[in-house]
Coordinates of C-alpha atoms in Angstrom, one line a residue:
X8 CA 29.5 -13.4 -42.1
X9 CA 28.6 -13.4 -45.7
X10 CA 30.8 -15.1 -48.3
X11 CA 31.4 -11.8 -50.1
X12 CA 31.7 -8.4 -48.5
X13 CA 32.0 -5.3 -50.4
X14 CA 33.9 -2.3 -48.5
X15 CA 33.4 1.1 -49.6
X16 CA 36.6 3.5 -49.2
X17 CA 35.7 7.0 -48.8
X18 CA 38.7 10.3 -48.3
X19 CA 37.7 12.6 -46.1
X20 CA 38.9 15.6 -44.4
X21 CA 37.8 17.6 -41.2
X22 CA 39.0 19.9 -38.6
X23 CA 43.2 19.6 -38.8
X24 CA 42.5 15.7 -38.6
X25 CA 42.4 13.5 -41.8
X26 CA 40.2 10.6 -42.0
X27 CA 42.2 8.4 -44.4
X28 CA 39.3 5.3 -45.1
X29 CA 35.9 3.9 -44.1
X30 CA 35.7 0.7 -44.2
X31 CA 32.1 -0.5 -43.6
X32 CA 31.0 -4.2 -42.4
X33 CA 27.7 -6.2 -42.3
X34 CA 28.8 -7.2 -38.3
X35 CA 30.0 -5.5 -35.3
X36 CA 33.9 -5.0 -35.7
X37 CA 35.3 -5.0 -31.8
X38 CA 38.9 -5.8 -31.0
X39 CA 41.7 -4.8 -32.5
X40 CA 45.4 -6.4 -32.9
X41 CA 48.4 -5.5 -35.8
X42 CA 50.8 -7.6 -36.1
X43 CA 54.1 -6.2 -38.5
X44 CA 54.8 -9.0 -40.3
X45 CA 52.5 -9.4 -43.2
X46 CA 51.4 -5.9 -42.3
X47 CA 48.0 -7.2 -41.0
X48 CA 45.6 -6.0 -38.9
X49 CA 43.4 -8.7 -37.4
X50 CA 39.8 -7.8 -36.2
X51 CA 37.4 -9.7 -34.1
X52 CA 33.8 -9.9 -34.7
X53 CA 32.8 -11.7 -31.6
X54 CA 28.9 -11.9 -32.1
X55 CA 29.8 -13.8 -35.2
X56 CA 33.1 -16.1 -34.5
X57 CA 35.3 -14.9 -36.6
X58 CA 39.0 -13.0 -36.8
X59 CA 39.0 -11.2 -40.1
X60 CA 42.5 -10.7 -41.2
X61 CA 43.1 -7.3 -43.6
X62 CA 45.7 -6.3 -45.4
X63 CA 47.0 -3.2 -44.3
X64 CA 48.6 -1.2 -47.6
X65 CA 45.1 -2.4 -50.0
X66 CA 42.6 -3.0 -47.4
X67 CA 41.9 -6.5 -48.9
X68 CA 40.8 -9.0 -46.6
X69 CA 43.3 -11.8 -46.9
X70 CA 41.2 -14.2 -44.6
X71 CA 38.6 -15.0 -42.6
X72 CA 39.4 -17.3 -39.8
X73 CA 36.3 -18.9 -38.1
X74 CA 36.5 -20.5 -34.5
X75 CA 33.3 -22.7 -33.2
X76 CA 30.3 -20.9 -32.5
X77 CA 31.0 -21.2 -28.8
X78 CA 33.6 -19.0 -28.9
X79 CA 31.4 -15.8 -29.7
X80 CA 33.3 -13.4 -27.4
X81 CA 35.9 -10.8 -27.0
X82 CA 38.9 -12.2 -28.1
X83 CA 42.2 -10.0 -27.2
X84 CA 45.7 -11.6 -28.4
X85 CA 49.2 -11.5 -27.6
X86 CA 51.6 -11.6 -30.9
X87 CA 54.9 -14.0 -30.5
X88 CA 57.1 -12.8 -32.7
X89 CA 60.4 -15.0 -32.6
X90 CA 57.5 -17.8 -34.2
X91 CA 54.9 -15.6 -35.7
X92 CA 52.3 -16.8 -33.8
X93 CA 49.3 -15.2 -31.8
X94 CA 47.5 -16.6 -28.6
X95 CA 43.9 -14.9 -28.9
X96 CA 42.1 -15.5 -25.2
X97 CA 38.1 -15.9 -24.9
X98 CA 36.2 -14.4 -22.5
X99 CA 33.3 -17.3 -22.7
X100 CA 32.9 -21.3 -23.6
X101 CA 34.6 -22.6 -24.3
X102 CA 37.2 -20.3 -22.3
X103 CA 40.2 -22.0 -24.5
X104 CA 42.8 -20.2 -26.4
X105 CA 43.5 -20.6 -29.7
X106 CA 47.2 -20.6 -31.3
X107 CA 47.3 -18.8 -34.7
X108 CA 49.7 -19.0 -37.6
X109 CA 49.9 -15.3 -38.5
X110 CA 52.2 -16.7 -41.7
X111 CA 49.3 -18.8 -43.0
X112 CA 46.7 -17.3 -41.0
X113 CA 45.4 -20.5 -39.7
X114 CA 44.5 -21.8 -36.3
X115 CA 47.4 -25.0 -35.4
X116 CA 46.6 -25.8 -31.8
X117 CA 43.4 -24.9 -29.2
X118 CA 44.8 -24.9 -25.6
X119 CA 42.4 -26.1 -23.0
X120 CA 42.6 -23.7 -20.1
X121 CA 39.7 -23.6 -17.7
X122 CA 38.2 -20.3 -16.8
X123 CA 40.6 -18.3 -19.0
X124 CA 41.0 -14.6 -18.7
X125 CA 40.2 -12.8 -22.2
X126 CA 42.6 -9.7 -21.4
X127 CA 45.2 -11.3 -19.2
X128 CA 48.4 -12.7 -20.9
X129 CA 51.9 -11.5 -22.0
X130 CA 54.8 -12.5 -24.4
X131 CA 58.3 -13.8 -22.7
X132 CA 60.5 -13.5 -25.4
X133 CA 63.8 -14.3 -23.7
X134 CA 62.4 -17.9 -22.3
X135 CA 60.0 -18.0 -25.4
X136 CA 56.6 -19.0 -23.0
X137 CA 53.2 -17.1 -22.8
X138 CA 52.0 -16.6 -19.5
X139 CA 47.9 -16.5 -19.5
X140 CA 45.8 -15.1 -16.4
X141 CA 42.8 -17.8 -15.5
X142 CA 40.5 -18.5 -12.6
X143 CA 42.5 -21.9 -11.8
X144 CA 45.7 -20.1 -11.8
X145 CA 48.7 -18.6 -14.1
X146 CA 49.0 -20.5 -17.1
X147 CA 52.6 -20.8 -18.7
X148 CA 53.1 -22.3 -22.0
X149 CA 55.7 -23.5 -23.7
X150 CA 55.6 -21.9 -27.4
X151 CA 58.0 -24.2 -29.2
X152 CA 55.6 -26.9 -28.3
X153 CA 52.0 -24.9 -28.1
X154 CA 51.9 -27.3 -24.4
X155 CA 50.9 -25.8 -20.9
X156 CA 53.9 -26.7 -18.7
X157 CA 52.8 -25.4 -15.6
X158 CA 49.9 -23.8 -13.7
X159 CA 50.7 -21.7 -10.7
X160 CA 47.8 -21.5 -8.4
X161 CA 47.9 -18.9 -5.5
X162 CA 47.6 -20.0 -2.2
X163 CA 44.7 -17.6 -1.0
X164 CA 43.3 -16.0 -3.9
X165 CA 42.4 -16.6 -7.6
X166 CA 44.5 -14.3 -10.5
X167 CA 43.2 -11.8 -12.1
X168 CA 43.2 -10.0 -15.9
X169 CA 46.3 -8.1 -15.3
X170 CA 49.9 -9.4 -15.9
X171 CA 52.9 -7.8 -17.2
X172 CA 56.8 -8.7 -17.9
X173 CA 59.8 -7.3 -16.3
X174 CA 62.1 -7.6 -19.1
X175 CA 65.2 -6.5 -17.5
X176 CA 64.2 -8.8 -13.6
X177 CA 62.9 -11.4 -16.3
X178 CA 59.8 -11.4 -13.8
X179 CA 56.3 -11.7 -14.1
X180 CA 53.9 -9.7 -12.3
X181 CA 49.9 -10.4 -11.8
X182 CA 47.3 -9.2 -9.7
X183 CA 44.3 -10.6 -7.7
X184 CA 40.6 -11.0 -7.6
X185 CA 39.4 -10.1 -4.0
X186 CA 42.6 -8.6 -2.6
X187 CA 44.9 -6.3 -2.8
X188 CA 48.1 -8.5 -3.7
X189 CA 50.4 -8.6 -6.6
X190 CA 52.1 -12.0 -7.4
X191 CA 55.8 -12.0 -8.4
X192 CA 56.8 -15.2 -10.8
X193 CA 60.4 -16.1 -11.3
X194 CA 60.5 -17.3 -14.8
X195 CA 63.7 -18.9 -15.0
X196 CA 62.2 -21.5 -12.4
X197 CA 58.4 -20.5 -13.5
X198 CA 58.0 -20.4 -9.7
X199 CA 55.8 -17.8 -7.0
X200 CA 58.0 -16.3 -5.4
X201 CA 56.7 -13.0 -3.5
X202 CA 53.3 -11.6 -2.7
X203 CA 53.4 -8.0 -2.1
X204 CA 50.3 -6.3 -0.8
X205 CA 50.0 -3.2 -3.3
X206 CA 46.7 -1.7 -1.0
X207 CA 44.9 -1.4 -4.2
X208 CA 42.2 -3.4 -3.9
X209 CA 41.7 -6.0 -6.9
X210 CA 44.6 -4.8 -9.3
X211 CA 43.2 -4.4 -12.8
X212 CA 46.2 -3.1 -14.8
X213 CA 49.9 -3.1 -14.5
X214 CA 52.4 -0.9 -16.1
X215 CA 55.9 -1.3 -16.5
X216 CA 58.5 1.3 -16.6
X217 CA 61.8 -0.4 -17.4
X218 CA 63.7 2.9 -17.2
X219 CA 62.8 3.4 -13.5
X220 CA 62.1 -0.5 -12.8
X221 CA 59.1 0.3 -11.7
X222 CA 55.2 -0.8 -11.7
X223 CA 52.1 1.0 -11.9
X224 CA 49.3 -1.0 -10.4
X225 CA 46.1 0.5 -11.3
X226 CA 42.8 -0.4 -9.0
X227 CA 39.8 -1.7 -10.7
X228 CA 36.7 1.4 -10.5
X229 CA 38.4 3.0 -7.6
X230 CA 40.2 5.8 -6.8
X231 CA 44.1 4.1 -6.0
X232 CA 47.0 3.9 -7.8
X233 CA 50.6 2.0 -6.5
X234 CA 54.2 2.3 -7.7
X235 CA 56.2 -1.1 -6.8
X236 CA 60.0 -1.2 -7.5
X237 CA 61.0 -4.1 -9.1
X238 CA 64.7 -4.6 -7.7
X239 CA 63.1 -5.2 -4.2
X240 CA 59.5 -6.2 -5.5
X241 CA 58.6 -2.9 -2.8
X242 CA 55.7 -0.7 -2.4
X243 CA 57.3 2.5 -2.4
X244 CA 54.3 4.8 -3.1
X245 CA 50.4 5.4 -3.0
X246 CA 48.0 7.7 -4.8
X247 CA 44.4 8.6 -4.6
X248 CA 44.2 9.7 -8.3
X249 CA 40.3 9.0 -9.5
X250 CA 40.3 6.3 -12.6
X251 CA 37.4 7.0 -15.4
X252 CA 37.1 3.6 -16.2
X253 CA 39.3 0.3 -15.7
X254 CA 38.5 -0.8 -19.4
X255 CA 40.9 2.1 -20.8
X256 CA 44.9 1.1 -21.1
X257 CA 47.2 3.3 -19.2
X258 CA 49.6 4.5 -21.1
X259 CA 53.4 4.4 -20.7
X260 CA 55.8 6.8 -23.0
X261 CA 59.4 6.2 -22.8
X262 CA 60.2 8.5 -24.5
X263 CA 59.8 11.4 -22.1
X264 CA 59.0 8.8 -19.3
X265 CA 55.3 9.8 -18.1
X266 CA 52.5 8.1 -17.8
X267 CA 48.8 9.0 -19.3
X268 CA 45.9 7.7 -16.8
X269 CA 42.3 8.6 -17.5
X270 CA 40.9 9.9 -14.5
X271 CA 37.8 11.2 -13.1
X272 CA 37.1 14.8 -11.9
X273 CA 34.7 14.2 -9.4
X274 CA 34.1 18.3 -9.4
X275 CA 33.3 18.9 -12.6
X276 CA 32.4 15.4 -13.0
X277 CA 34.3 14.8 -16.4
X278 CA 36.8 12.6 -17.4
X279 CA 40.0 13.7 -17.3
X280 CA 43.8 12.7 -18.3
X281 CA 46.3 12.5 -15.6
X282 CA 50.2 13.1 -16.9
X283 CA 53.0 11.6 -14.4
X284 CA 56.5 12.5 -14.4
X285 CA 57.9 8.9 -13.4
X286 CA 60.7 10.0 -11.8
X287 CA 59.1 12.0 -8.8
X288 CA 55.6 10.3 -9.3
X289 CA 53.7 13.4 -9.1
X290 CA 50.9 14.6 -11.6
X291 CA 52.6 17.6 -13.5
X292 CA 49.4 18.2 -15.7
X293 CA 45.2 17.5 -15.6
X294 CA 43.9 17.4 -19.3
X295 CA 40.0 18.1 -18.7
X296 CA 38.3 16.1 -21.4
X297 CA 34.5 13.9 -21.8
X298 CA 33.6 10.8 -21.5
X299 CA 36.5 8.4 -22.3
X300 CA 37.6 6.0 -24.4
X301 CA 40.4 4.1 -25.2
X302 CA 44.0 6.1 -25.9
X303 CA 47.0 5.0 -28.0
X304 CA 50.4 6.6 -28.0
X305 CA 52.1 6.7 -31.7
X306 CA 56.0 6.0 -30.3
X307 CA 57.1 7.2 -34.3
X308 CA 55.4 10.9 -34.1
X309 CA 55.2 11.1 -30.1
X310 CA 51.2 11.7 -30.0
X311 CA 48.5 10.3 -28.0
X312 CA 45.4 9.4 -29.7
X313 CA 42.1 9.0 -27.5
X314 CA 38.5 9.3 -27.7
X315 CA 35.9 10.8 -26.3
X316 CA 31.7 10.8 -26.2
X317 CA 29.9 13.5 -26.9
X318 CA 26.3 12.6 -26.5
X319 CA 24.7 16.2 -26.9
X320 CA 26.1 16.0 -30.7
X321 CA 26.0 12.3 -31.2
X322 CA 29.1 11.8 -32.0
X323 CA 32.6 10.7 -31.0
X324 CA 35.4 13.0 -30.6
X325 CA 39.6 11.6 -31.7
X326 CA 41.6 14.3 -30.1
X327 CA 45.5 14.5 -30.8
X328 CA 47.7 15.4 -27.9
X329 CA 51.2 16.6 -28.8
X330 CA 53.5 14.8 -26.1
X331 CA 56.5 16.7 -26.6
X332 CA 54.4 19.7 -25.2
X333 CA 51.4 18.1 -23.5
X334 CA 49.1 20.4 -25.8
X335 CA 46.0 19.3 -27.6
X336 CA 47.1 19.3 -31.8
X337 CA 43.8 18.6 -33.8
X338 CA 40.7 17.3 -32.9
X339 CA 38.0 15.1 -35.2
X340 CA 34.1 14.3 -35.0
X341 CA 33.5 11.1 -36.2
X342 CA 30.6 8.5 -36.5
X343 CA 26.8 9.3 -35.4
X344 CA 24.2 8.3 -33.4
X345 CA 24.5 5.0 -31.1
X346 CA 28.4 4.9 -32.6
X347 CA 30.5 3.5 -29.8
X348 CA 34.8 2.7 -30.1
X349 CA 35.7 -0.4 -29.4
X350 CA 39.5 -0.7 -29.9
X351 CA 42.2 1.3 -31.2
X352 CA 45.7 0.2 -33.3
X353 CA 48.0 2.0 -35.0
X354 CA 50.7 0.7 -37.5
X355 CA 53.9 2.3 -37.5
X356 CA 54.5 1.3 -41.3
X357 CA 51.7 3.3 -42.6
X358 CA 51.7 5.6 -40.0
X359 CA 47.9 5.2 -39.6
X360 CA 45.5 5.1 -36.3
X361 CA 42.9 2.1 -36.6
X362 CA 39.3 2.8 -35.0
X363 CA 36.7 0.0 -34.9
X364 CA 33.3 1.9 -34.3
X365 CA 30.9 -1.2 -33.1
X366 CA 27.8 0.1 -33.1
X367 CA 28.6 2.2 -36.6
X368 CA 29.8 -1.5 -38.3
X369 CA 32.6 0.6 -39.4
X370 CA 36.8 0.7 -39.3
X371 CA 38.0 4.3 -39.1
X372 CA 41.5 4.6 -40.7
X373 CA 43.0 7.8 -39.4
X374 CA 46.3 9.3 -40.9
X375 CA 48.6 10.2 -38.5
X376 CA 48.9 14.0 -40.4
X377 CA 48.1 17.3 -39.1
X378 CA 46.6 19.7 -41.9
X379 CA 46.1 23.5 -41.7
X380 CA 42.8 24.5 -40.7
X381 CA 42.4 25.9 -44.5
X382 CA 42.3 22.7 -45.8
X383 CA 39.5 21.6 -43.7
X384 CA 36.6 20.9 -45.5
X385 CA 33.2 18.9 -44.6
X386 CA 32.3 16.4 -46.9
X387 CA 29.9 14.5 -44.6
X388 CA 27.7 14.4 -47.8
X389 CA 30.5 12.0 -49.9
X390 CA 29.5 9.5 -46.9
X391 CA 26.1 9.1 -48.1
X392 CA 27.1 8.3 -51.7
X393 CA 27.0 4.4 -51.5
X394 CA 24.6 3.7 -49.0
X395 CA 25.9 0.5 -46.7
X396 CA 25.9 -2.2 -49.0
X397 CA 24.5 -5.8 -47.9
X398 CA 24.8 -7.5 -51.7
X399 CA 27.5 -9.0 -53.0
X400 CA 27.7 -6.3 -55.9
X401 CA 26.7 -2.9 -55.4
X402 CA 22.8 -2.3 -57.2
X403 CA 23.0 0.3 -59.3
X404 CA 19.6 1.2 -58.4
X405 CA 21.8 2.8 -55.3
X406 CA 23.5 5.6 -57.8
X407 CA 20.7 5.8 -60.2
X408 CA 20.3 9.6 -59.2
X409 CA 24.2 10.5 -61.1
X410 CA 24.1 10.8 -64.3
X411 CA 27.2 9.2 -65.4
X412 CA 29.5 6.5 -64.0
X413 CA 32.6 5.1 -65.2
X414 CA 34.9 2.3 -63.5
X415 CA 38.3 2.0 -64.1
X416 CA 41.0 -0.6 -63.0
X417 CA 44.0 0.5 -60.8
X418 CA 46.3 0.9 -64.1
X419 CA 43.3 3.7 -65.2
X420 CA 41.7 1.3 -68.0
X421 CA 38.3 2.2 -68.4
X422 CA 36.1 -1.0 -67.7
X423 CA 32.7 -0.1 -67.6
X424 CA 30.6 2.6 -67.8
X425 CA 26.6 4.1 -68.7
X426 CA 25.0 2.8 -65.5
X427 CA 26.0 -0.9 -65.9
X428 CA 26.1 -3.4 -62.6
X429 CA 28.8 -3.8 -61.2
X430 CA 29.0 -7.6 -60.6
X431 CA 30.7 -8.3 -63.3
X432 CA 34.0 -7.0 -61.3
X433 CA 36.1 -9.9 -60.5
X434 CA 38.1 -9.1 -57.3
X435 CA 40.1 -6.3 -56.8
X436 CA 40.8 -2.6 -56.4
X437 CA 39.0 0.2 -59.0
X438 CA 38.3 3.7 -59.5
X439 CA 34.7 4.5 -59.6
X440 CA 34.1 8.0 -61.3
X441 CA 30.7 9.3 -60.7
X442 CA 29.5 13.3 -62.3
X443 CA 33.4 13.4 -62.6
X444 CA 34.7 12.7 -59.3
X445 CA 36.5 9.7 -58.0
X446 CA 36.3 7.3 -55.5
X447 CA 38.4 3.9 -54.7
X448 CA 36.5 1.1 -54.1
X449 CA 38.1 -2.8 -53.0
X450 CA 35.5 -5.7 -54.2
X451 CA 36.3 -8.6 -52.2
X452 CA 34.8 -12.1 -53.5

């Protein structure tokens, strides 16, 4: 990564969907994780080994935290938040995890784990430990201390990505690689004590439902899906509902208690979205959709947000489903070409939908609004205004076509103005006003 990046903000509106911010990058933005405090959002550029760390109400990039080049890799995290700290997991050498101070933004500690699990790992906030999914077993750690304090190795099989917390049993639950078997953890004593045989083979995801004390346990690229109770650690119930594609959460809302899986419609061959009614386990409505991508549930407006491919246009599809209703609100083509979603975030203080668009080198910043249809307008040509800038100014070679340009600071003091360069701007936020009509740019030095 450069020392200077310059991100170029552009409004936009279409279909009943607002796109709030583009903010473009040099790199390939991939995961995704916001963390409250600080209001940050904290995105991972793994070909390039490094978290950048953005400020979430000016979109200034407060830091840039590098890790050793080894460490090029998806890198998911798991936010403490008694200590403010996050535990970001590697998927390759040099398979470590690395301990972040989300106050200063710094990394403190690297813990040495063999083989770890990129995906696999979950917050204990009533005994204050991390427990972290690797080939040579489940890794606890001690957070006060940053220290492994115990490795639980299972007796036939290795672990694999998926773990979750029973807040209420103060259990842990993990699945296998090869098997069909769920591991139960005791985490007063950090001990194994049951294996239940789910008959899913190699669990990918788990669920938790702490209304019903239940868990979903979610086969990897197959068609199976098992409900455990977690009183009696039981298997109480099978399914044969056809997953799209392990890499997309499943989605729990508590609010209505149901459950969203992406499924498969092997018919019509399209991805689809399965809605469960938790208490009788039974599919009470089929959403028929594209390709998938990943979904997130906004718990303050009750709305899931997911994506979807549509290759014949090139494009990406953000639908809005209504969960009060189970109805589709809005709907919003975004990105072109070879643009691909990678993660997706929301942050409940702004109320906005993060989407970072790999291939496009882009962060999406959706509002979580719906608009009237009358207010849509297409403005794709506002995109094309400031081409994606790799200098550390912007050339104004790039705008030489408009015939006037003025740049104000955010108090609306003119600055500069008659075609000048723009590297004289120190660092900051401005209003650039180009054939009268504004746009907000960040310059970030």
């Amino acid at each position: 990564m450069k020392k200077i990046l310059f991100l170029i903000i552009i409004p936009l509106t279409f279909y009943s969907q607002i796109i709030d911010t583009i903010i473009r990058f040099d790199e390939m933005p991939d995961c995704l994780l916001y963390v409250p405090n600080g209001n940050k959002l904290y995105i991972n550029f793994g070909s390039c080994a490094y978290h950048l760390v953005l400020d979430c109400s000016t979109y200034e990039v407060k830091k840039v935290i590098r890790r050793p080049s080894a460490s090029n890799s998806d890198a998911y995290g798991v936010w403490n938040w008694k200590r403010n700290k996050i535990y970001f997991g590697f998927s390759l050498s040099p398979e470590s995890i690395a301990v972040v101070d989300a106050e200063k933004d710094t990394i403190i500690k690297w813990i040495r784990v063999r083989n770890i699990r990129p995906w696999g790992r979950c917050y204990n906030s009533k005994n204050d430990k991390v427990y972290a999914m690797a080939g040579s077993g489940m890794v606890i750690i001690d957070c006060k201390t940053d220290s492994i304090i115990k490795i639980i190795n299972h007796p036939q099989y290795w672990f694999s990505r998926c773990v979750v917390w029973d807040s209420i049993g103060n259990k842990v639950y993990c699945g296998s690689v090869y098997s069909t078997v769920i591991g139960v953890v005791d985490c007063e004593r950090d001990s194994l004590i049951k294996i239940i045989d789910s008959r899913v083979w190699e669990p990918y995801q788990i669920v938790y439902n702490f209304l019903e004390r239940k868990i979903y346990v979610i086969e990897e690229r197959g068609e199976f899906t098992s409900t455990i109770c977690t009183i009696g650690d039981t298997l109480i119930k099978r399914f044969n509902w056809p997953l799209f594609d392990y890499d997309i959460r499943i989605i729990y809302n508590k609010r209505k208690n149901k459950i969203y899986f992406p499924g498969y419609d092997t018919i019509a061959q399209k991805g689809v979205i399965y809605i469960i009614d938790c208490k009788t386990d039974s599919i009470i409505k089929t959403i028929m959709v594209g390709e998938l991508g990943d979904m997130y549930l906004t718990e303050w407006s009750n709305r899931l947000y997911f994506i979807c491919y549509d290759y014949s246009n090139n494009c990406n599809i953000l639908y809005v489903l209504d969960c009060e209703t189970d109805s589709i609100l809005s709907q919003l083509r975004f990105g072109s070409g070879a643009c691909y979603p990678y993660g997706i975030e929301g942050n409940p203080k702004t109320r906005h939908i993060y989407i970072s668009d790999y291939w496009g080198n882009a962060l999406y910043v959706i509002r979580d609004e719906i608009v009237s249809l009358k207010e849509d307008k297409c403005k794709k040509d506002k995109i094309d205004i400031f081409p994606k800038i790799r200098k550390s100014f912007l050339d104004i070679s790039s705008i030489e076509n408009f015939k006037k340009i003025e740049i104000y600071d955010i108090l609306g003091k003119l600055i500069l103005k008659d075609k000048v360069s723009l590297n004289k701007l120190k660092k900051g936020v401005y209003i650039v006003k180009i054939d009268n009509e504004k746009k907000k740019i960040i310059v970030i030095r």
